Rosetta silent file (secondary structure, phi, psi, omega in degrees, C-alpha in Angstrom):
SEQUENCE: MALESFPSVKNILLLDSEGKRVAVKYYSDDWPTNSSKLAFEKSVFTKTLKSNARAEAEISMFENNIVIYKFVQDLHFFVTGGDDENELILATVLQGFFDAVALLLRNNVDKMEALGNLDLILLCLDEIVDGGMILETDASVIAGKVANHSMEADAPLSEQTITQAWATAREHLTRTLLK
SCORE:     score description
SCORE:     0.000 S_00000001
   1 L     0.000  132.901 -178.298   77.726   -5.860   -6.146 S_00000001
   2 L   -76.664  149.778  179.828   77.632   -4.820   -9.803 S_00000001
   3 H   -60.971  -30.418 -178.290   74.560   -3.156  -11.264 S_00000001
   4 H   -65.414  -15.855 -177.661   74.352   -5.901  -13.893 S_00000001
   5 H   -78.018  -12.740  178.355   73.441   -8.412  -11.184 S_00000001
   6 L   -87.968  141.652  175.463   70.024   -6.818  -10.757 S_00000001
   7 L   -61.922  141.169  179.938   67.197   -7.843  -13.073 S_00000001
   8 E  -138.748  160.637 -178.671   66.498   -5.072  -15.546 S_00000001
   9 L  -117.045  137.422  178.745   63.977   -4.107  -18.200 S_00000001
  10 L   -88.699  -35.156  175.427   64.913   -2.588  -21.564 S_00000001
  11 E  -163.486  160.084  171.132   61.478   -1.227  -22.398 S_00000001
  12 E  -128.089  126.676 -176.636   57.777   -1.421  -21.647 S_00000001
  13 E  -121.668  139.090  170.102   55.434   -0.938  -24.573 S_00000001
  14 E  -126.688  108.217 -177.231   51.691   -0.439  -24.754 S_00000001
  15 E  -113.885  158.878  176.453   50.562   -0.532  -28.377 S_00000001
  16 E   -88.267 -175.500 -174.790   47.130   -0.510  -29.959 S_00000001
  17 L   -71.538   -4.360  175.978   45.688   -3.184  -32.248 S_00000001
  18 L  -108.930    4.664  179.393   47.396   -1.552  -35.252 S_00000001
  19 L    84.894    9.780  179.029   50.833   -1.438  -33.606 S_00000001
  20 L   -86.642  150.626 -178.717   50.693    2.294  -32.894 S_00000001
  21 E   -64.557  135.841  165.524   52.009    3.717  -29.627 S_00000001
  22 E  -109.235  -54.167  174.682   49.697    4.282  -26.710 S_00000001
  23 E  -150.728  129.807  178.059   52.414    4.525  -24.030 S_00000001
  24 E  -137.338  150.214  176.600   56.055    3.451  -24.291 S_00000001
  25 E  -144.897  123.969  179.221   59.079    3.818  -22.053 S_00000001
  26 E  -106.722  137.035 -179.315   62.638    2.857  -23.008 S_00000001
  27 L  -120.012    8.262 -174.469   65.335    2.245  -20.390 S_00000001
  28 L  -131.093  153.141  177.226   68.140    1.065  -22.676 S_00000001
  29 L   -88.523   11.578  179.456   70.359    2.656  -25.310 S_00000001
  30 L   -61.480  -26.134 -179.988   69.796   -0.326  -27.627 S_00000001
  31 L  -124.413   85.974 -170.896   67.465    1.906  -29.654 S_00000001
  32 L   -72.384  -25.692 -177.109   69.175    5.327  -29.703 S_00000001
  33 L  -113.403  160.220  178.576   66.867    7.121  -32.125 S_00000001
  34 H   -62.867  -36.853 -179.759   63.122    7.531  -32.262 S_00000001
  35 H   -67.499  -34.805  177.405   63.053    5.837  -35.677 S_00000001
  36 H   -70.020  -33.748  176.097   64.897    2.788  -34.296 S_00000001
  37 H   -66.010  -45.825  178.770   62.381    2.618  -31.439 S_00000001
  38 H   -62.604  -39.100  178.556   59.472    2.820  -33.872 S_00000001
  39 H   -64.899  -41.733  177.256   61.074    0.142  -36.066 S_00000001
  40 H   -61.577  -46.563 -179.570   61.497   -2.143  -33.036 S_00000001
  41 H   -60.134  -43.389 -179.373   57.870   -1.599  -32.003 S_00000001
  42 H   -64.503  -44.396 -177.684   56.637   -2.331  -35.516 S_00000001
  43 H   -70.530  -36.972  175.760   58.686   -5.522  -35.869 S_00000001
  44 H   -64.631  -44.140  179.457   57.745   -6.818  -32.392 S_00000001
  45 H   -60.522  -47.163 -178.668   54.097   -6.071  -33.110 S_00000001
  46 H   -62.518  -42.146 -178.166   54.255   -7.799  -36.510 S_00000001
  47 H   -66.451  -35.527 -174.245   56.024  -10.858  -35.097 S_00000001
  48 H   -94.898   -7.000 -173.269   53.570  -11.315  -32.224 S_00000001
  49 L   -55.558  -40.818 -174.452   50.371  -10.359  -34.042 S_00000001
  50 L   -84.964   -2.716 -179.969   49.326  -13.889  -34.963 S_00000001
  51 L   -79.010  164.870 -179.105   49.938  -15.340  -31.497 S_00000001
  52 L  -110.118   70.524 -176.221   47.134  -15.994  -29.060 S_00000001
  53 L   -96.972   42.868 -178.417   48.416  -14.107  -26.020 S_00000001
  54 L   -92.215  -44.525 -178.346   45.002  -13.236  -24.655 S_00000001
  55 L   -75.395  -46.780 -178.772   44.533  -15.711  -21.818 S_00000001
  56 L  -133.738  160.986  178.021   48.148  -15.810  -20.648 S_00000001
  57 L   -69.390  146.954  176.569   51.356  -13.960  -21.406 S_00000001
  58 E  -110.440  156.973  179.079   53.579  -15.360  -24.157 S_00000001
  59 E  -121.598  138.362  179.283   57.375  -15.335  -24.324 S_00000001
  60 E  -146.169  146.867  171.724   59.434  -14.802  -27.463 S_00000001
  61 E   -92.200  135.356 -177.958   63.073  -14.202  -28.366 S_00000001
  62 E  -151.087  119.381  179.817   63.471  -11.232  -30.664 S_00000001
  63 L    48.574   51.364 -179.556   66.709   -9.528  -31.776 S_00000001
  64 L    60.047   28.407  176.542   68.638  -11.019  -28.824 S_00000001
  65 E  -129.677  151.823  171.327   65.953   -9.850  -26.396 S_00000001
  66 E   -94.863  126.347  179.015   63.306  -11.654  -24.422 S_00000001
  67 E  -118.039  123.162  176.351   59.891  -10.156  -25.099 S_00000001
  68 E  -107.851  133.360 -175.427   56.961  -11.031  -22.840 S_00000001
  69 E  -146.382  157.536 -179.651   53.590   -9.916  -24.134 S_00000001
  70 E  -151.139  140.071 -179.901   49.876  -10.071  -23.519 S_00000001
  71 E  -112.391  137.780  175.957   46.909   -8.785  -25.517 S_00000001
  72 E  -138.746  120.745 -175.714   43.686   -7.453  -24.016 S_00000001
  73 L    48.635 -118.240 -178.566   40.919   -6.166  -26.265 S_00000001
  74 L  -103.939   25.064  177.501   42.616   -3.625  -28.561 S_00000001
  75 E  -119.969  141.812  179.247   45.741   -3.170  -26.419 S_00000001
  76 E  -120.770  117.528 -179.313   49.033   -5.049  -26.654 S_00000001
  77 E   -98.725  131.592  179.591   51.294   -5.027  -23.566 S_00000001
  78 E  -133.938  141.216  169.634   55.030   -5.807  -24.011 S_00000001
  79 E  -129.175  129.722 -178.084   58.001   -6.007  -21.624 S_00000001
  80 E  -116.609  136.632  174.903   61.488   -6.461  -23.091 S_00000001
  81 E  -136.260  169.749  177.893   64.618   -7.627  -21.320 S_00000001
  82 E   -66.309  163.697 -177.218   68.050   -8.838  -22.369 S_00000001
  83 L   -69.275   -8.244  177.448   68.502  -12.451  -23.467 S_00000001
  84 L  -101.153    3.825  179.978   70.131  -13.195  -20.103 S_00000001
  85 L   -78.766  157.026  178.070   67.185  -11.941  -18.034 S_00000001
  86 L   -79.692  122.035 -177.145   64.905  -14.214  -16.065 S_00000001
  87 H   -62.152  -34.815 -179.246   61.651  -14.716  -17.990 S_00000001
  88 H   -66.238  -37.656  178.165   59.633  -15.113  -14.790 S_00000001
  89 H   -67.553  -43.705  177.676   60.767  -11.734  -13.494 S_00000001
  90 H   -62.375  -39.402  178.568   59.911  -10.067  -16.814 S_00000001
  91 H   -65.495  -35.345  177.726   56.531  -11.835  -16.788 S_00000001
  92 H   -66.958  -38.361  176.164   55.931  -10.541  -13.253 S_00000001
  93 H   -62.748  -46.750  179.562   56.677   -6.984  -14.433 S_00000001
  94 H   -59.971  -47.013 -178.514   54.232   -7.412  -17.325 S_00000001
  95 H   -64.707  -39.356  177.391   51.528   -8.835  -15.061 S_00000001
  96 H   -62.525  -42.930  178.217   52.068   -6.054  -12.514 S_00000001
  97 H   -63.447  -49.972 -178.636   51.769   -3.416  -15.244 S_00000001
  98 H   -60.466  -48.068 -177.512   48.683   -5.012  -16.765 S_00000001
  99 H   -64.895  -38.204  177.976   46.937   -5.543  -13.411 S_00000001
 100 H   -64.924  -42.645  178.013   47.728   -1.992  -12.231 S_00000001
 101 H   -63.167  -42.842  178.968   46.329   -0.558  -15.472 S_00000001
 102 H   -61.306  -41.780  178.256   43.230   -2.768  -15.095 S_00000001
 103 H   -63.454  -45.953 -177.357   42.734   -1.528  -11.521 S_00000001
 104 H   -69.106  -31.071  179.472   43.154    2.119  -12.503 S_00000001
 105 L   -94.362   10.727  179.574   40.857    1.774  -15.524 S_00000001
 106 L    53.828   46.543  179.000   38.321   -0.189  -13.444 S_00000001
 107 L    62.062   11.344  175.755   38.768   -3.282  -15.652 S_00000001
 108 L   -98.876   68.768 -173.104   37.734   -1.296  -18.722 S_00000001
 109 L   -87.832   94.050  173.347   41.061   -1.966  -20.474 S_00000001
 110 L  -146.477  171.358 -172.292   40.758   -0.638  -24.019 S_00000001
 111 H   -60.335  -46.070 -177.063   42.473    1.972  -26.169 S_00000001
 112 H   -62.601  -43.650  178.763   39.971    4.805  -25.646 S_00000001
 113 H   -65.903  -40.064  179.100   39.991    4.385  -21.865 S_00000001
 114 H   -63.559  -44.373  179.222   43.803    4.107  -21.875 S_00000001
 115 H   -65.735  -35.603  177.922   44.200    7.303  -23.914 S_00000001
 116 H   -68.492  -22.834 -179.051   41.765    9.083  -21.618 S_00000001
 117 L  -122.035   35.029 -176.046   43.864    8.076  -18.623 S_00000001
 118 H   -58.449  -35.563  178.617   47.299    8.249  -20.223 S_00000001
 119 H   -59.252  -40.539  179.112   48.689   10.206  -17.262 S_00000001
 120 H   -67.094  -39.661 -179.405   47.853    7.299  -14.939 S_00000001
 121 H   -66.502  -42.418  178.365   49.431    4.759  -17.285 S_00000001
 122 H   -65.591  -36.577  175.140   52.631    6.806  -17.581 S_00000001
 123 H   -65.371  -36.675  175.521   52.753    7.136  -13.790 S_00000001
 124 H   -57.064  -48.894 -179.902   52.355    3.339  -13.601 S_00000001
 125 H   -58.427  -40.568  179.519   55.425    2.923  -15.780 S_00000001
 126 H   -66.781  -32.611 -179.623   57.358    5.291  -13.510 S_00000001
 127 H   -78.311  -26.375 -176.578   56.341    3.356  -10.403 S_00000001
 128 H   -82.535  -49.280 -174.582   57.253   -0.045  -11.905 S_00000001
 129 E  -133.041  139.027  175.368   60.665    0.643  -13.456 S_00000001
 130 E  -131.490  115.531  179.216   63.193    3.443  -13.033 S_00000001
 131 L    62.227   25.617 -179.525   66.192    3.549  -15.342 S_00000001
 132 L    94.592  -17.483  179.330   65.684   -0.118  -16.192 S_00000001
 133 E   -85.133  133.176 -178.611   65.683   -1.231  -12.549 S_00000001
 134 E   -77.968  123.384 -179.536   62.513   -2.934  -11.368 S_00000001
 135 L   -99.004  -41.381 -173.225   61.036   -1.073   -8.399 S_00000001
 136 L  -152.979  142.200  176.800   57.633   -2.674   -7.898 S_00000001
 137 L  -128.192   -4.237  179.554   55.533   -5.469   -9.391 S_00000001
 138 L   -80.642  114.575 -173.427   52.571   -5.611   -7.011 S_00000001
 139 H   -59.172  -40.201 -177.670   49.641   -4.152   -8.950 S_00000001
 140 H   -68.357  -35.188  176.626   47.731   -2.921   -5.897 S_00000001
 141 H   -67.759  -45.132  179.722   50.817   -1.092   -4.584 S_00000001
 142 H   -60.565  -51.365 -178.685   51.482    0.447   -8.021 S_00000001
 143 H   -62.152  -38.143  178.542   47.848    1.502   -8.491 S_00000001
 144 H   -63.030  -43.787  179.182   47.744    2.858   -4.931 S_00000001
 145 H   -65.099  -41.247 -179.977   50.820    5.021   -5.481 S_00000001
 146 H   -66.372  -43.080 -179.783   49.459    6.279   -8.794 S_00000001
 147 H   -64.593  -33.043  179.462   46.024    6.998   -7.302 S_00000001
 148 H   -84.689    3.393 -176.672   47.668    8.891   -4.448 S_00000001
 149 H   -59.909  -26.815  179.610   49.761   10.919   -6.869 S_00000001
 150 H   -82.097    7.193  178.534   47.410   13.859   -6.411 S_00000001
 151 L   -56.059  150.722 -179.429   48.335   13.759   -2.721 S_00000001
 152 L   -62.257  150.117 -179.914   49.273   17.111   -1.235 S_00000001
 153 L   -68.937  -17.393 -179.049   52.924   18.155   -1.458 S_00000001
 154 L   -84.459    2.185  177.757   52.999   18.546    2.343 S_00000001
 155 L   -64.613  153.994  178.655   52.593   14.801    2.864 S_00000001
 156 L   -56.829  143.341 -176.875   55.513   13.064    4.593 S_00000001
 157 H   -56.544  -32.854 -177.792   58.359   12.333    2.177 S_00000001
 158 H   -67.440  -19.634 -178.739   58.097    8.601    2.893 S_00000001
 159 H  -101.029    4.304 -178.976   54.574    8.558    1.461 S_00000001
 160 L   -96.107  150.941  173.173   55.380   10.445   -1.730 S_00000001
 161 L   -75.470  169.282 -179.938   56.233    8.937   -5.088 S_00000001
 162 H   -59.593  -43.455 -179.627   59.607    9.749   -6.625 S_00000001
 163 H   -62.116  -43.059  179.206   57.989   12.269   -8.982 S_00000001
 164 H   -64.497  -41.464 -179.784   56.184   13.955   -6.081 S_00000001
 165 H   -61.078  -43.225  177.630   59.372   14.061   -4.023 S_00000001
 166 H   -63.206  -42.355  179.948   61.224   15.773   -6.891 S_00000001
 167 H   -63.289  -42.594  178.303   58.374   18.247   -7.341 S_00000001
 168 H   -62.889  -45.489  179.562   58.393   19.010   -3.605 S_00000001
 169 H   -62.159  -42.560  179.318   62.181   19.448   -3.595 S_00000001
 170 H   -62.190  -42.230 -179.570   61.992   21.705   -6.662 S_00000001
 171 H   -63.939  -44.700  179.046   59.262   23.778   -5.007 S_00000001
 172 H   -64.208  -41.263  179.130   61.268   24.161   -1.777 S_00000001
 173 H   -63.566  -43.492  178.888   64.402   25.105   -3.724 S_00000001
 174 H   -60.342  -44.441  179.029   62.473   27.677   -5.744 S_00000001
 175 H   -60.981  -43.207 -178.868   61.040   29.186   -2.552 S_00000001
 176 H   -66.519  -38.440 -178.775   64.500   29.400   -0.947 S_00000001
 177 H   -71.827  -28.837 -178.555   66.025   31.003   -4.030 S_00000001
 178 H   -83.376  -11.496 -179.534   63.242   33.587   -4.306 S_00000001
 179 L   -73.792    0.000    0.000   63.586   34.719   -0.656 S_00000001
């Protein structure tokens, strides 16, 4: 089975009410430079600014991409996929991201709280998508993995996040090399 047959995400953006970055993660080479990423963020923000995506997520086509977005207080959540992606899957990714962030921030979803807990939000992004491939969309599972991220390195490998597993492997390798 080809990799293209799996649903994929090109980026996940969390911008503030002025279109500035709070947390962003790109999984595609469509925007190779930082300036092209910033230009994309600015144009997506400008295009969606006048919409009313507060109650439910909205869908828009933009530069041959499907962009699903939702606004909450002074935060704007975006998930981008290719024009051949399933909108429902992208919407599920967006809802999973939003709900996980809401759980971790105890429903106090605003820019100041998000910046204060940026590490948790970035871990959320890592738990949801890896290299463009969707790993998880269940908010309680995502939030649980992120909350357990401070788990001890001696925990069973099956209960560790990918980042924790890499850290554990790196630590073991370092110990073996120093012996």
